[in-house]
Each structure stands twice: as structure tokens, then as C-alpha cells.
CSV table of C-alpha atoms in Angstrom, one decimal:
chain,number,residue,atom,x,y,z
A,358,UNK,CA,0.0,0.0,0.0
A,359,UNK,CA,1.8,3.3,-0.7
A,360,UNK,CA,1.1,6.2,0.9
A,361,UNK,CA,-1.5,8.1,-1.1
A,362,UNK,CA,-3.7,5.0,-0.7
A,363,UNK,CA,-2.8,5.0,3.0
A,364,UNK,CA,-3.7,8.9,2.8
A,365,UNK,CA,-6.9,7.9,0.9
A,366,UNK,CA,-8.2,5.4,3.3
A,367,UNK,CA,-7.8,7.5,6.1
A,368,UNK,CA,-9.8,9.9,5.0
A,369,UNK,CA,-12.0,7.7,4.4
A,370,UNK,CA,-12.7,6.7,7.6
A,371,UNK,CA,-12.6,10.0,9.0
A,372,UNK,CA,-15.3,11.3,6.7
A,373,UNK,CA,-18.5,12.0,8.7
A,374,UNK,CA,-21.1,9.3,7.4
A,375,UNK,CA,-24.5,11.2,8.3
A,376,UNK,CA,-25.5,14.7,8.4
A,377,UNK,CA,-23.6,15.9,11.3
A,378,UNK,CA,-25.1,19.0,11.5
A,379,UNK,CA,-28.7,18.1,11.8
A,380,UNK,CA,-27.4,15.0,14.4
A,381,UNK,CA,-27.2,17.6,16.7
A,382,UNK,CA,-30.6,19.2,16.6
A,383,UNK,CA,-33.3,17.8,18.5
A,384,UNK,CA,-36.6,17.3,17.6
A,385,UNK,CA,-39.9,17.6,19.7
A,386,UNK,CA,-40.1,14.1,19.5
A,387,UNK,CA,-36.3,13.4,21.0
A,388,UNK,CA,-37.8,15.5,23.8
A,389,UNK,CA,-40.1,13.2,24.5
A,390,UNK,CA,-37.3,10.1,24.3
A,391,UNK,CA,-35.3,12.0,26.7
A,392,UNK,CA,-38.3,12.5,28.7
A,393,UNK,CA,-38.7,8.8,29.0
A,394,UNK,CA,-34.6,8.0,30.0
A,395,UNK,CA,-35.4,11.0,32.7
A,396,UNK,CA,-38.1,9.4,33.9
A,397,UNK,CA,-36.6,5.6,34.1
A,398,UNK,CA,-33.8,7.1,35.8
A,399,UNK,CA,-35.7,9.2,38.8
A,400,UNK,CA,-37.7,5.7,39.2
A,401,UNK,CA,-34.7,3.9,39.9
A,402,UNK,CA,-33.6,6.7,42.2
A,403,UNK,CA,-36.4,6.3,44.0
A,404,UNK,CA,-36.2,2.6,44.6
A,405,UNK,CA,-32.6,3.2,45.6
A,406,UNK,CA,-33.5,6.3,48.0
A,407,UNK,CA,-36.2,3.8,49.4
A,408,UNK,CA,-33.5,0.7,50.0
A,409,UNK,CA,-31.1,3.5,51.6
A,410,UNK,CA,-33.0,4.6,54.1
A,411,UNK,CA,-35.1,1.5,55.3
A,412,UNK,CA,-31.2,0.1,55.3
A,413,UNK,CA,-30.3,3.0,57.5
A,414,UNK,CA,-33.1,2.7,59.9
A,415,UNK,CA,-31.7,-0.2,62.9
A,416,UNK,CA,-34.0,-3.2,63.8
A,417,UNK,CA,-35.8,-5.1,61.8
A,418,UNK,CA,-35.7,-6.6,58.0
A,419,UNK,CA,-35.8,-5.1,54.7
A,420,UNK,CA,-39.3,-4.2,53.3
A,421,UNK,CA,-39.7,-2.2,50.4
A,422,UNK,CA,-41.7,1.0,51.0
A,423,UNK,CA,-45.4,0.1,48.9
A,424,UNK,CA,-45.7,4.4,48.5
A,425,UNK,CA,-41.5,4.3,46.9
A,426,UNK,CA,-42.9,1.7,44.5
A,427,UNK,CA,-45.9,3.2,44.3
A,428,UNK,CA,-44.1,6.9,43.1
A,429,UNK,CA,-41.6,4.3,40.4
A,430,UNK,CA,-44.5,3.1,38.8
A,431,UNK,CA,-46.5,6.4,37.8
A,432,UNK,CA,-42.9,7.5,36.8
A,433,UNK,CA,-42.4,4.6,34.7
A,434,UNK,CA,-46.1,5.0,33.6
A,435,UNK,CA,-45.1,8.7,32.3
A,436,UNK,CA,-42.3,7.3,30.3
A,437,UNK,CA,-44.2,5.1,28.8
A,438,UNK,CA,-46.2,7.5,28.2
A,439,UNK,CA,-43.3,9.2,26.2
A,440,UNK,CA,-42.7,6.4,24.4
A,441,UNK,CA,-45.8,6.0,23.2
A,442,UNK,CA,-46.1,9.2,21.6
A,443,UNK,CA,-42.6,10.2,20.2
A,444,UNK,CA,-43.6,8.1,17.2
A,445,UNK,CA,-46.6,9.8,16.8
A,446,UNK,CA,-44.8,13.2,17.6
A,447,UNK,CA,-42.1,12.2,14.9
A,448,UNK,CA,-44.7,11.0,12.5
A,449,UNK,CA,-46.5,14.3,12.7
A,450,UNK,CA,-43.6,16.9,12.5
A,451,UNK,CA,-40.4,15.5,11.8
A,452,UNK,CA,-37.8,13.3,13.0
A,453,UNK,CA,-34.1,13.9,14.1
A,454,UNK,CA,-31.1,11.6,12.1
A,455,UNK,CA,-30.6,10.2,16.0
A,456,UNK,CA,-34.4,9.6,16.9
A,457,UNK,CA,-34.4,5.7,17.1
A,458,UNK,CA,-30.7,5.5,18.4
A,459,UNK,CA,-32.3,8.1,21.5
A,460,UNK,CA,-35.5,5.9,21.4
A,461,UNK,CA,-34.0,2.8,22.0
A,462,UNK,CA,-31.0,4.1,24.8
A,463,UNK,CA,-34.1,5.7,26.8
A,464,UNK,CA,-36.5,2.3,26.1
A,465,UNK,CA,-33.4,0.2,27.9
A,466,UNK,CA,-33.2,2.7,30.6
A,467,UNK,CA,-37.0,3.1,31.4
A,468,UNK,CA,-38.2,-0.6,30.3
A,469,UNK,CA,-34.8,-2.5,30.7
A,470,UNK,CA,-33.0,-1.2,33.5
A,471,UNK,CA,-35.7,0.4,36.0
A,472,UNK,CA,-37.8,-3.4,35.9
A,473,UNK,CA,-34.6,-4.8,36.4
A,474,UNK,CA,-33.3,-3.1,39.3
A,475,UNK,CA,-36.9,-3.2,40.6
A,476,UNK,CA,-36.8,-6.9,40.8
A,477,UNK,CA,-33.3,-6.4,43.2
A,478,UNK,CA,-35.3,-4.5,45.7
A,479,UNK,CA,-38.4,-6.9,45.7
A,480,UNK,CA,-36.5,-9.8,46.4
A,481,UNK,CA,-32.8,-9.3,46.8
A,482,UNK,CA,-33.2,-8.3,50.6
A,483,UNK,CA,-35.2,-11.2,51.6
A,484,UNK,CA,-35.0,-14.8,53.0
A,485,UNK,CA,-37.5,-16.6,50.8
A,486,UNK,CA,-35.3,-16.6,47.3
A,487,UNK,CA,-31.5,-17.2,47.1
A,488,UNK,CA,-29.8,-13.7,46.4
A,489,UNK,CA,-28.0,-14.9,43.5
A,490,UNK,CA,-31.7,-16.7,41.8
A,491,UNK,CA,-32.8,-13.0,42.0
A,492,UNK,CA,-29.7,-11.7,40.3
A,493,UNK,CA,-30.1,-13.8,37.5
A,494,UNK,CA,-33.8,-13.1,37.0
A,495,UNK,CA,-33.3,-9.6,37.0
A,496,UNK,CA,-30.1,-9.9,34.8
A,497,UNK,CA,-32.5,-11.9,31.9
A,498,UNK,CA,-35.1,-8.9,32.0
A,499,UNK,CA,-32.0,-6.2,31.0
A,500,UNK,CA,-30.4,-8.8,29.2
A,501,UNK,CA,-33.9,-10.0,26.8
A,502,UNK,CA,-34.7,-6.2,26.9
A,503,UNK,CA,-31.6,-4.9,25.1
A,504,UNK,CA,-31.2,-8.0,23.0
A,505,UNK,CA,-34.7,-7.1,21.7
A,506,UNK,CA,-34.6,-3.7,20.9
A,507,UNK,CA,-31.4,-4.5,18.9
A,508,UNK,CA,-33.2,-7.3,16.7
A,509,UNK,CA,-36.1,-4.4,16.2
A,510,UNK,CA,-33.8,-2.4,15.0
A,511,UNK,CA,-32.7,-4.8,12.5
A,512,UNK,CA,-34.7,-7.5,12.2
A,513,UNK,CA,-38.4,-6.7,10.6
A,514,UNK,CA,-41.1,-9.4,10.2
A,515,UNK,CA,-43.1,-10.5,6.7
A,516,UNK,CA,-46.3,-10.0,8.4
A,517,UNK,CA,-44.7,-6.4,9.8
A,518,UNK,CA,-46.0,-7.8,13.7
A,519,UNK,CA,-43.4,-7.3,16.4
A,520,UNK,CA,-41.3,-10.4,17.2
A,521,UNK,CA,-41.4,-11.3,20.5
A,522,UNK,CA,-42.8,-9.3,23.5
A,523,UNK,CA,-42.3,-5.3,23.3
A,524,UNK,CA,-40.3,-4.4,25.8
A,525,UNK,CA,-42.7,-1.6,27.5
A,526,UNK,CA,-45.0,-4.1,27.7
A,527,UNK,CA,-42.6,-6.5,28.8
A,528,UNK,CA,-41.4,-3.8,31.5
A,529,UNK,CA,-45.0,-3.6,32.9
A,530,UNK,CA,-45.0,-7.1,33.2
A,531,UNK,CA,-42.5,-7.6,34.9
A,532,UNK,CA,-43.7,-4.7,37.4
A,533,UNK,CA,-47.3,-6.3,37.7
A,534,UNK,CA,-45.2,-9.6,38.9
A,535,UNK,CA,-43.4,-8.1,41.7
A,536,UNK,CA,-47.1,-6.0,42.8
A,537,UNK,CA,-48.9,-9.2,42.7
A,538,UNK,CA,-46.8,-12.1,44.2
A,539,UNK,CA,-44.4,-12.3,46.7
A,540,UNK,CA,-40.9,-13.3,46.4
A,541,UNK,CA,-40.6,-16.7,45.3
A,542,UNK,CA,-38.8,-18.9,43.2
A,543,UNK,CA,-42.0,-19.6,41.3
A,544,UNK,CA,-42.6,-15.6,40.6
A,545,UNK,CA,-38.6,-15.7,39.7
A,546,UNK,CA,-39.5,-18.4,37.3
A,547,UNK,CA,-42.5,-16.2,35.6
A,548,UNK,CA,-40.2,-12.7,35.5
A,549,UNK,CA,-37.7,-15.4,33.6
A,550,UNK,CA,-40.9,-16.1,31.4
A,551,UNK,CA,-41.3,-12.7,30.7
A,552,UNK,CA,-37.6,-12.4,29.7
A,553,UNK,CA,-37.7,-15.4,27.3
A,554,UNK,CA,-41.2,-13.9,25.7
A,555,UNK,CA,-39.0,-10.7,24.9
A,556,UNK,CA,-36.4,-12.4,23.0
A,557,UNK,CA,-39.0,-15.5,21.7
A,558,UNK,CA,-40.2,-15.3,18.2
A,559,UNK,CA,-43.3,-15.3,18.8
A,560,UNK,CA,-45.5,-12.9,16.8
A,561,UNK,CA,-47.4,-10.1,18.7
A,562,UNK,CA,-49.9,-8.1,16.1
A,563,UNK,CA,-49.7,-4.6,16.2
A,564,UNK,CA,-52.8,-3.1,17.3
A,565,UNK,CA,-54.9,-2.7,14.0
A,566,UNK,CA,-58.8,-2.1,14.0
A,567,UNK,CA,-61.1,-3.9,16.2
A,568,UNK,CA,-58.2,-5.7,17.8
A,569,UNK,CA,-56.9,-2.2,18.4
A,570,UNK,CA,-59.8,-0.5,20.0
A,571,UNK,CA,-59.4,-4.4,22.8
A,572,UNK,CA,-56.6,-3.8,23.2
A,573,UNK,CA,-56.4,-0.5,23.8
A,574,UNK,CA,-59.2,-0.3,26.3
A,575,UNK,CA,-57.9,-3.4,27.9
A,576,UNK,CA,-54.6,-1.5,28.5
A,577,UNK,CA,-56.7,1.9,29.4
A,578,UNK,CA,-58.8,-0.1,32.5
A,579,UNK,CA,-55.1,-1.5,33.5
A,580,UNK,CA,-53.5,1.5,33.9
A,581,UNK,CA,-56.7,3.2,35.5
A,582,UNK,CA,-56.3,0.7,37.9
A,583,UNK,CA,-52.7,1.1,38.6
A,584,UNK,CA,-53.3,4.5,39.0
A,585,UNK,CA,-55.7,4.5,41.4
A,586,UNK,CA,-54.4,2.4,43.4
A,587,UNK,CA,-50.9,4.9,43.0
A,588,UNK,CA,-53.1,7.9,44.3
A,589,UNK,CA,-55.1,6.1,47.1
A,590,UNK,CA,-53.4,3.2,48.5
A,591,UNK,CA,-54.7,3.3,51.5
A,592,UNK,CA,-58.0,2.2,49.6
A,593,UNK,CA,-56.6,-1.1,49.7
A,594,UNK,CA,-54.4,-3.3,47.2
A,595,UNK,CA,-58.0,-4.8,45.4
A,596,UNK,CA,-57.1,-2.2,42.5
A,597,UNK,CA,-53.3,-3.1,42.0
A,598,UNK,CA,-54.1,-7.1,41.9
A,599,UNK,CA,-57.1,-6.7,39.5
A,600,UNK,CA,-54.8,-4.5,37.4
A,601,UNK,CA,-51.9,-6.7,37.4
A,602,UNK,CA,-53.9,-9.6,36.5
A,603,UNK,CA,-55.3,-8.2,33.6
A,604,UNK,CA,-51.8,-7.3,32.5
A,605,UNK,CA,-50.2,-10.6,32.7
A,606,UNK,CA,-53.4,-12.4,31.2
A,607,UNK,CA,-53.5,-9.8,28.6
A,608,UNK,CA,-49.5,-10.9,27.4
A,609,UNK,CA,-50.5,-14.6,28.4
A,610,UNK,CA,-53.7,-14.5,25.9
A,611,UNK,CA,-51.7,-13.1,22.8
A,612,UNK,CA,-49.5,-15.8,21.7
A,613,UNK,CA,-52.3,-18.0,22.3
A,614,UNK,CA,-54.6,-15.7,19.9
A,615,UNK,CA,-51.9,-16.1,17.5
A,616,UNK,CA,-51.4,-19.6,17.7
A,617,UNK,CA,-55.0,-20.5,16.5
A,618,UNK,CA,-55.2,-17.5,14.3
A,619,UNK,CA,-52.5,-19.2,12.0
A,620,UNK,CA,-53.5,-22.9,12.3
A,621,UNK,CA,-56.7,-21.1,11.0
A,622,UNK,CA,-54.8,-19.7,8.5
A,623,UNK,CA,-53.2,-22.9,7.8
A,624,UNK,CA,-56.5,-24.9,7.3
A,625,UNK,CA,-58.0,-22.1,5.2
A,626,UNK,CA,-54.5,-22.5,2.9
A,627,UNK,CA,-55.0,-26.7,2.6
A,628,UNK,CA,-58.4,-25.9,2.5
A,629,UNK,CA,-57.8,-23.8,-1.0
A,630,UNK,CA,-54.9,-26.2,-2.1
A,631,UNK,CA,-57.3,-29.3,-2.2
């Protein structure tokens, strides 16, 4: 290689590939992204504040603070929220060249990390469940969360239905979980479920017509009921369980929707064939 084609190459490399200048400018829509990151990371202060001074107080074992995890979830609520409508936002007006990169770094924050780490503080401090079996479970739902926004990124379906579990959805989850049960390896066991749904292929339809306007309501009642029970929880926990049920059956009932949808599909195809 002589030197002009040394020359060459590296100049190459150090040629910007993207329009720097407009990299730089955010959009209304990267707002809202880094509204959601903000909002993952003050609900993972929160748990930590919570651990930190229950940890500071003498006598008696760890319990997590319900009100600490009460204030996490409507923060987590708020950046999915975000989430939800920065597409919309970026649909509407316009996007930035850095939109899905900021999307994605503030979806692992908010729906990766903050599930995560609220796993440690339901069951790391705690007799019932080895330390390390909580580690681990926690560990799959960051793990399964960045693995699949990376295969969104890159990897897009025929039928143009997400491939495995979304991850907000997976997030919340994970979160109804640890409101509902207490900590056990049999809970462990379904927040590993939810980790494995993340990164399974299994087909979940984006919301389109009819099935939109269930699902959508469906999702509506849950978070009415998580948020009422965040407001008044001394109105008892009747709210939070209904809720959380109806969250878990909801990500339950989809695969299985799916399932018989395309052995329908099948039977209508050797139906035609024959």
C-alpha cells in the first residue's frame, strides 16, 4: 500500500457518514425520548433512596416502601407515556437523524434497566429466594430487553407484527409480577418467562382495527387501575391485583390468539390447495 492510498483510506474513515449538523438538533419528539430516559432514571432513584434509608433505619428486616414503589411506577407510567407518543410526535412533524438510536438508549433505561433493578429491591433483601436466583432473574429482564430492541432495529417481520414481546410491555410485566406475588422462586421463574417472551419469536400483532380498539381499552382499564391504586393506596391493594392480572393475562392470551389464528390460516390454505 503506498502512501496516497494510506492517505486515501484515512480519510476515508474519518469522513463523517450522516449529516452531522442536523445530528445535533433535537426534535420535539427526542424530547419526549429523553423524557422517557429521565423518567426511568428518577424511578430507579427512587427505589434506591427507598433501600437506603429502610437500610439506614436499625431493627428489623428489609421491606420495600409500597408508597417508593408506588411513586416508580407512575414515573415509569409517564415514560411510557413518552414512548408511546414520540412516534406519533415524529410522524406528525419530523424526526431527528438520531431519533431511534435516543429511542432505544431511553427504552433500555425506562423498560430495561428500572424493571430490572426493581426486581433487586423486591427480592434481593429477603430470605425466601437465594440472592444470586434474583440476580439472575433480574439480569435476563436487561439482558432479553436490550437484545430485543437490537433485533427491532434490525430485524423486521413479513407479516410487519413485532417479534417477541415489546419491551414496554414486557417492562410492565415484569412490574405487575413483583405488585402481585411475593418473592418466590415460582414468581422468579415467571419474570424469567417474561424475559424469554421478549427475545422469543413469537408474533405479537400490532394493534390494527377492532383488535386495536381491545386492546387498547384493555390496557386503558389497566392503567386506571394502577393509578388509582398509585393515588389512594390506602383504599386497599383490590385495585393493583385486579390490574396486574389483567396485564399478565393480557401478554398470556396473545401468543395464544396467534397460535389459532394461524392454524386457522393454515386450514383455510390446505383448504384452497385441495
Amino acid at each position: 500500500m503506498t502512501a496516497a492510498d494510506a492517505g486515501s483510506w484515512q480519510a476515508d474513515e474519518e469522513e463523517p457518514r450522516g449529516p452531522v449538523g442536523k445530528a445535533f438538533r433535537l426534535s420535539a419528539a427526542d424530547s419526549l425520548s429523553l423524557g422517557n430516559a429521565v423518567c426511568g432514571f428518577m424511578a430507579v432513584c427512587v427505589l434506591a433512596y427507598s433501600a437506603i434509608m429502610q437500610l439506614q433505619m436499625a431493627g428489623g428486616p428489609f421491606v420495600p416502601n409500597p408508597s417508593y414503589f408506588a411513586t416508580a411506577i407512575v414515573l415509569l407510567l409517564i415514560g411510557a407515556t413518552c414512548d408511546l407518543f414520540d412516534g406519533l410526535v415524529a410522524r406528525r412533524f419530523r424526526a431527528s437523524a438520531m431519533g431511534a438510536e435516543l429511542d432505544n438508549l431511553a427504552d433500555v433505561i425506562s423498560f430495561g434497566f428500572a424493571p430490572a433493578f426493581m426486581v433487586v429491591i423486591w427480592g434481593g433483601f429477603t430470605d425466601q429466594v437465594p440472592f444470586t436466583a434474583v440476580l439472575v432473574a433480574a439480569a435476563s429482564v436487561l439482558v432479553a430487553g436490550v437484545v430485543r430492541l437490537a433485533r427491532f432495529a434490525c430485524v423486521k417481520t413479513k407479516s410487519g407484527d413485532f417479534m417477541g414481546l415489546p419491551i414496554p410491555m414486557g417492562a410492565m410485566t415484569v412490574i405487575s409480577i413483583v405488585l402481585l406475588f411475593q418473592p418466590s422462586i415460582y414468581a422468579l421463574l415467571a419474570v424469567l418467562g417474561v424475559a424469554w417472551l421478549m427475545v422469543s419469536r413469537i408474533e405479537y400483532p400490532k394493534p390494527k382495527g377492532q383488535l386495536a380498539a381491545v386492546v387498547l381499552g384493555w390496557i386503558m382499564v389497566n392503567v386506571a387501575f394502577l393509578t388509582f391504586w398509585v393515588a389512594w393506596p390506602e383504599g386497599g391493594d383490590l385495585p393493583i391485583k385486579i390490574g396486574a392480572s389483567m396485564q399478565i393475562a393480557l401478554v398470556a392470551a396473545i401468543p395464544l390468539r396467534m397460535l389459532f389464528y394461524k392454524r386457522e390460516l393454515r386450514k383455510e390454505a390446505e383448504r384452497i390447495g385441495n
